[in-house]
Amino acid sequence: MQHAVGYTSGGQFYGAKARLNVWPARVASPAEFSVSQIWLISGSFGNVDLNTIEAGWQVSPELYGDSKPRFFTYWTNDAYQETGCYNLHCSGFVQTNARIAIGAAISPVSSTAGRQFDITLLIWKDPKQGHWWLQLGSGALVGYWPSFLFSRLGASADTAQFGGEVVNTRPSGSHTPTQMGSGRFPGEGYGRAAYFRNVQVVDWDNNLIPAAGLRLLADHPSCYDIAGGQGGDWGNYFYYGGPGRSSRCP
């Protein structure tokens, strides 16, 4: 797995929200995928008690049989060992809205130097029932992850993370050409690079606040990178992604 993400940790987070543009990321082999998503995380890999809630868009030929970017949800309560699944592939996420198809292809999508199309995702914890709800766009509730699924996410998340992830199987011994985001580096900016904008978290009082002190991390910046800023209508934002294999990323 390779990441280019912005994250904030060490607090108590009761949700997260962002606008992210959607791209037809090229995935090189069926064993690989490219995702752009929000994570809410608690626990640790070391103790195998990592709890995550995840939602965003993904290109996964193995999962869907095509290369279209698709709206997805995910969860695990044991660091991806035994529990959890995408979408409705196991019991867990409870869909409450029949008008939104989880796993559906997203259309239209952004194009290089053309129109940009983004989706707004909000995940938040209902203070009364304790469930984690997912909202797509300005009003449509998609469904919820019941609180009983989780041990560590029972009370709150300790990390909110945003950005991209790619599986690199190193086909033929070199780095995969699977794209993250638009397949272009952050320095290319609006209309060419993928972005997350208006990156926010939900505080203890159920208020949306800017994700202050967002830390940016690219574990292979010559393959997939990230660069952020803040201000104006975009609030806290970053561009992220890249092409994978290149002369910079052998």
Short mmCIF file of C-alpha atoms in Angstrom, two decimals:
data_model
loop_
_atom_site.label_atom_id
_atom_site.label_comp_id
_atom_site.label_asym_id
_atom_site.label_seq_id
_atom_site.Cartn_x
_atom_site.Cartn_y
_atom_site.Cartn_z
CA MET A 1 0.00 0.00 0.00
CA GLN A 2 1.22 3.50 -0.82
CA HIS A 3 -0.37 6.64 0.58
CA ALA A 4 -0.53 10.38 0.06
CA VAL A 5 -2.68 11.65 2.91
CA GLY A 6 -3.49 14.52 5.21
CA TYR A 7 -4.30 13.56 8.76
CA THR A 8 -4.94 14.98 12.19
CA SER A 9 -4.49 12.82 15.28
CA GLY A 10 -4.21 12.94 19.02
CA GLY A 11 -7.65 14.38 19.61
CA GLN A 12 -11.18 13.10 19.91
CA PHE A 13 -12.98 13.29 16.60
CA TYR A 14 -16.67 12.65 16.12
CA GLY A 15 -16.68 12.88 12.34
CA ALA A 16 -15.02 14.26 9.22
CA LYS A 17 -16.07 16.06 6.05
CA ALA A 18 -14.46 17.00 2.73
CA ARG A 19 -15.07 17.71 -0.95
CA LEU A 20 -12.99 15.59 -3.30
CA ASN A 21 -12.94 15.55 -7.06
CA VAL A 22 -13.46 12.26 -8.88
CA TRP A 23 -11.18 10.93 -11.63
CA PRO A 24 -11.07 7.83 -13.83
CA ALA A 25 -7.77 6.70 -12.27
CA ARG A 26 -6.01 4.08 -14.37
CA VAL A 27 -5.41 0.81 -12.53
CA ALA A 28 -2.76 -1.42 -14.09
CA SER A 29 -3.88 -4.88 -12.99
CA PRO A 30 -6.93 -6.56 -11.44
CA ALA A 31 -4.94 -7.25 -8.26
CA GLU A 32 -4.49 -3.50 -7.66
CA PHE A 33 -6.82 -0.63 -6.81
CA SER A 34 -6.75 3.11 -6.36
CA VAL A 35 -8.86 4.82 -3.69
CA SER A 36 -9.50 8.38 -2.58
CA GLN A 37 -11.28 8.52 0.74
CA ILE A 38 -11.87 9.66 4.29
CA TRP A 39 -10.74 7.41 7.14
CA LEU A 40 -11.83 7.64 10.78
CA ILE A 41 -9.42 5.57 12.83
CA SER A 42 -8.95 4.39 16.41
CA GLY A 43 -6.72 1.73 17.92
CA SER A 44 -3.48 0.38 16.50
CA PHE A 45 -2.11 -2.17 14.04
CA GLY A 46 0.25 -3.52 16.69
CA ASN A 47 -2.54 -4.62 19.01
CA VAL A 48 -4.71 -5.73 16.07
CA ASP A 49 -7.49 -3.59 17.53
CA LEU A 50 -7.42 -1.00 14.75
CA ASN A 51 -10.96 0.21 14.02
CA THR A 52 -11.63 2.11 10.81
CA ILE A 53 -14.58 3.64 9.01
CA GLU A 54 -13.87 4.56 5.39
CA ALA A 55 -15.78 6.11 2.49
CA GLY A 56 -14.91 7.70 -0.83
CA TRP A 57 -14.36 6.64 -4.42
CA GLN A 58 -12.33 3.74 -5.73
CA VAL A 59 -11.30 2.10 -8.98
CA SER A 60 -11.10 -1.65 -8.36
CA PRO A 61 -11.38 -4.00 -11.36
CA GLU A 62 -11.33 -7.03 -9.07
CA LEU A 63 -14.25 -5.80 -6.97
CA TYR A 64 -16.44 -4.36 -9.74
CA GLY A 65 -15.25 -5.90 -13.00
CA ASP A 66 -14.56 -2.53 -14.61
CA SER A 67 -12.37 0.57 -14.32
CA LYS A 68 -14.97 3.15 -13.34
CA PRO A 69 -14.62 5.23 -10.17
CA ARG A 70 -17.25 4.00 -7.73
CA PHE A 71 -18.74 5.26 -4.48
CA PHE A 72 -17.80 2.92 -1.63
CA THR A 73 -17.86 2.31 2.11
CA TYR A 74 -15.60 0.11 4.23
CA TRP A 75 -15.04 -0.86 7.87
CA THR A 76 -12.86 -3.13 10.00
CA ASN A 77 -12.51 -3.66 13.75
CA ASP A 78 -9.36 -5.82 13.81
CA ALA A 79 -6.79 -4.10 11.58
CA TYR A 80 -8.18 -5.68 8.38
CA GLN A 81 -7.56 -9.23 9.67
CA GLU A 82 -10.92 -11.02 9.77
CA THR A 83 -13.67 -8.44 10.00
CA GLY A 84 -15.11 -5.83 7.75
CA CYS A 85 -15.85 -5.45 4.07
CA TYR A 86 -16.61 -3.08 1.25
CA ASN A 87 -20.10 -1.75 0.69
CA LEU A 88 -22.78 -4.31 1.59
CA HIS A 89 -20.61 -7.42 1.01
CA CYS A 90 -21.07 -8.41 4.65
CA SER A 91 -23.42 -7.38 7.42
CA GLY A 92 -22.26 -4.17 9.04
CA PHE A 93 -23.08 -0.95 7.23
CA VAL A 94 -26.83 -0.34 7.29
CA GLN A 95 -28.18 1.39 4.20
CA THR A 96 -31.17 3.65 4.89
CA ASN A 97 -31.53 5.32 1.48
CA ALA A 98 -32.70 3.29 -1.52
CA ARG A 99 -31.98 6.16 -3.94
CA ILE A 100 -28.20 5.97 -3.52
CA ALA A 101 -26.52 2.79 -4.74
CA ILE A 102 -23.41 1.93 -2.74
CA GLY A 103 -20.81 0.66 -5.19
CA ALA A 104 -22.38 2.61 -8.06
CA ALA A 105 -20.24 4.25 -10.73
CA ILE A 106 -19.90 8.01 -10.20
CA SER A 107 -20.75 10.18 -13.19
CA PRO A 108 -19.75 12.65 -14.47
CA VAL A 109 -16.03 12.61 -13.61
CA SER A 110 -13.31 15.25 -13.85
CA SER A 111 -11.17 15.68 -16.96
CA THR A 112 -7.71 17.18 -17.43
CA ALA A 113 -7.98 20.92 -18.13
CA GLY A 114 -11.75 20.40 -18.30
CA ARG A 115 -14.65 20.56 -15.86
CA GLN A 116 -14.04 19.34 -12.34
CA PHE A 117 -16.65 17.23 -10.60
CA ASP A 118 -16.46 16.58 -6.89
CA ILE A 119 -18.45 14.81 -4.22
CA THR A 120 -18.97 15.93 -0.63
CA LEU A 121 -18.74 13.28 2.07
CA LEU A 122 -19.63 13.69 5.73
CA ILE A 123 -19.28 11.01 8.38
CA TRP A 124 -20.42 11.84 11.90
CA LYS A 125 -21.32 10.14 15.15
CA ASP A 126 -24.89 10.48 16.34
CA PRO A 127 -24.56 11.63 19.97
CA LYS A 128 -27.75 9.81 21.02
CA GLN A 129 -27.51 6.37 19.41
CA GLY A 130 -23.74 6.37 18.92
CA HIS A 131 -23.93 5.18 15.31
CA TRP A 132 -21.60 6.61 12.65
CA TRP A 133 -23.68 8.13 9.82
CA LEU A 134 -22.64 8.76 6.22
CA GLN A 135 -24.00 11.67 4.17
CA LEU A 136 -23.33 12.17 0.47
CA GLY A 137 -23.79 15.67 -0.91
CA SER A 138 -25.85 18.32 0.79
CA GLY A 139 -28.61 16.25 2.30
CA ALA A 140 -28.87 12.59 1.42
CA LEU A 141 -28.14 10.25 4.33
CA VAL A 142 -26.79 7.00 2.90
CA GLY A 143 -26.83 4.90 6.06
CA TYR A 144 -24.78 4.16 9.16
CA TRP A 145 -22.18 1.94 10.75
CA PRO A 146 -23.76 0.66 14.00
CA SER A 147 -21.76 1.46 17.13
CA PHE A 148 -21.73 -2.22 18.18
CA LEU A 149 -19.39 -3.05 15.27
CA PHE A 150 -16.55 -1.29 17.03
CA SER A 151 -14.52 -1.49 20.19
CA ARG A 152 -12.13 1.45 19.76
CA LEU A 153 -14.48 3.61 17.67
CA GLY A 154 -17.19 3.16 20.28
CA ALA A 155 -16.58 6.59 21.80
CA SER A 156 -14.72 8.63 19.16
CA ALA A 157 -11.95 8.46 16.58
CA ASP A 158 -8.39 9.44 17.52
CA THR A 159 -7.35 10.10 13.90
CA ALA A 160 -9.14 11.62 10.91
CA GLN A 161 -7.34 10.98 7.63
CA PHE A 162 -8.01 12.12 4.05
CA GLY A 163 -6.35 11.28 0.75
CA GLY A 164 -5.27 8.53 -1.61
CA GLU A 165 -4.09 4.93 -1.38
CA VAL A 166 -2.78 2.61 -4.10
CA VAL A 167 -1.87 -1.06 -4.07
CA ASN A 168 1.50 -1.59 -5.73
CA THR A 169 2.02 -5.28 -6.55
CA ARG A 170 5.25 -4.41 -8.43
CA PRO A 171 4.20 -6.11 -11.66
CA SER A 172 7.22 -7.37 -13.64
CA GLY A 173 9.51 -6.22 -10.84
CA SER A 174 9.07 -2.46 -11.20
CA HIS A 175 6.68 0.06 -9.67
CA THR A 176 3.10 -0.15 -10.87
CA PRO A 177 1.81 2.51 -13.28
CA THR A 178 -1.50 2.54 -11.36
CA GLN A 179 -2.55 6.16 -10.89
CA MET A 180 -3.53 7.88 -7.67
CA GLY A 181 -6.12 10.63 -8.03
CA SER A 182 -5.84 12.07 -11.54
CA GLY A 183 -2.47 10.44 -12.20
CA ARG A 184 -0.79 13.86 -12.01
CA PHE A 185 1.37 15.37 -9.29
CA PRO A 186 0.01 18.04 -6.92
CA GLY A 187 2.18 20.76 -8.46
CA GLU A 188 0.04 20.73 -11.60
CA GLY A 189 -2.77 22.31 -9.57
CA TYR A 190 -6.43 22.89 -10.29
CA GLY A 191 -7.90 21.19 -13.35
CA ARG A 192 -5.10 18.65 -13.52
CA ALA A 193 -4.37 17.32 -10.02
CA ALA A 194 -6.83 15.64 -7.66
CA TYR A 195 -7.85 17.56 -4.54
CA PHE A 196 -9.55 17.45 -1.18
CA ARG A 197 -11.00 20.80 -0.15
CA ASN A 198 -12.92 22.15 2.86
CA VAL A 199 -11.33 19.46 5.02
CA GLN A 200 -13.13 19.51 8.37
CA VAL A 201 -13.65 17.43 11.50
CA VAL A 202 -16.55 17.17 13.94
CA ASP A 203 -15.77 18.16 17.53
CA TRP A 204 -17.19 16.93 20.85
CA ASP A 205 -20.06 19.42 20.61
CA ASN A 206 -21.12 18.11 17.17
CA ASN A 207 -19.75 21.17 15.35
CA LEU A 208 -17.87 21.07 12.04
CA ILE A 209 -14.52 22.83 12.43
CA PRO A 210 -11.51 23.16 10.08
CA ALA A 211 -9.06 20.28 10.35
CA ALA A 212 -6.37 22.40 12.01
CA GLY A 213 -2.76 21.29 11.90
CA LEU A 214 -3.37 18.83 9.07
CA ARG A 215 -0.17 16.81 8.66
CA LEU A 216 0.71 15.80 5.11
CA LEU A 217 2.42 12.49 4.42
CA ALA A 218 3.49 10.87 1.14
CA ASP A 219 5.34 7.62 1.77
CA HIS A 220 6.69 7.51 -1.84
CA PRO A 221 6.65 11.16 -2.98
CA SER A 222 8.44 10.43 -6.26
CA CYS A 223 5.50 8.18 -7.19
CA TYR A 224 2.56 9.89 -5.43
CA ASP A 225 2.87 13.21 -3.63
CA ILE A 226 0.80 15.71 -1.64
CA ALA A 227 0.86 19.51 -1.16
CA GLY A 228 -1.57 21.58 0.89
CA GLY A 229 -2.72 25.06 1.76
CA GLN A 230 -5.59 27.00 3.27
CA GLY A 231 -7.72 30.03 2.60
CA GLY A 232 -10.75 31.41 0.83
CA ASP A 233 -13.65 29.25 -0.26
CA TRP A 234 -11.50 26.12 -0.12
CA GLY A 235 -10.68 26.28 3.60
CA ASN A 236 -8.10 23.62 4.42
CA TYR A 237 -7.20 21.79 1.22
CA PHE A 238 -4.55 19.74 -0.52
CA TYR A 239 -3.68 18.38 -3.93
CA TYR A 240 -2.42 14.80 -4.04
CA GLY A 241 -1.65 11.92 -6.37
CA GLY A 242 0.67 10.93 -9.16
CA PRO A 243 1.32 8.54 -12.02
CA GLY A 244 3.13 5.73 -10.24
CA ARG A 245 5.88 4.29 -12.42
CA SER A 246 8.05 6.88 -14.19
CA SER A 247 11.71 7.81 -14.49
CA ARG A 248 11.34 9.31 -10.98
CA CYS A 249 9.60 6.17 -9.70
CA PRO A 250 11.22 3.05 -11.19
#
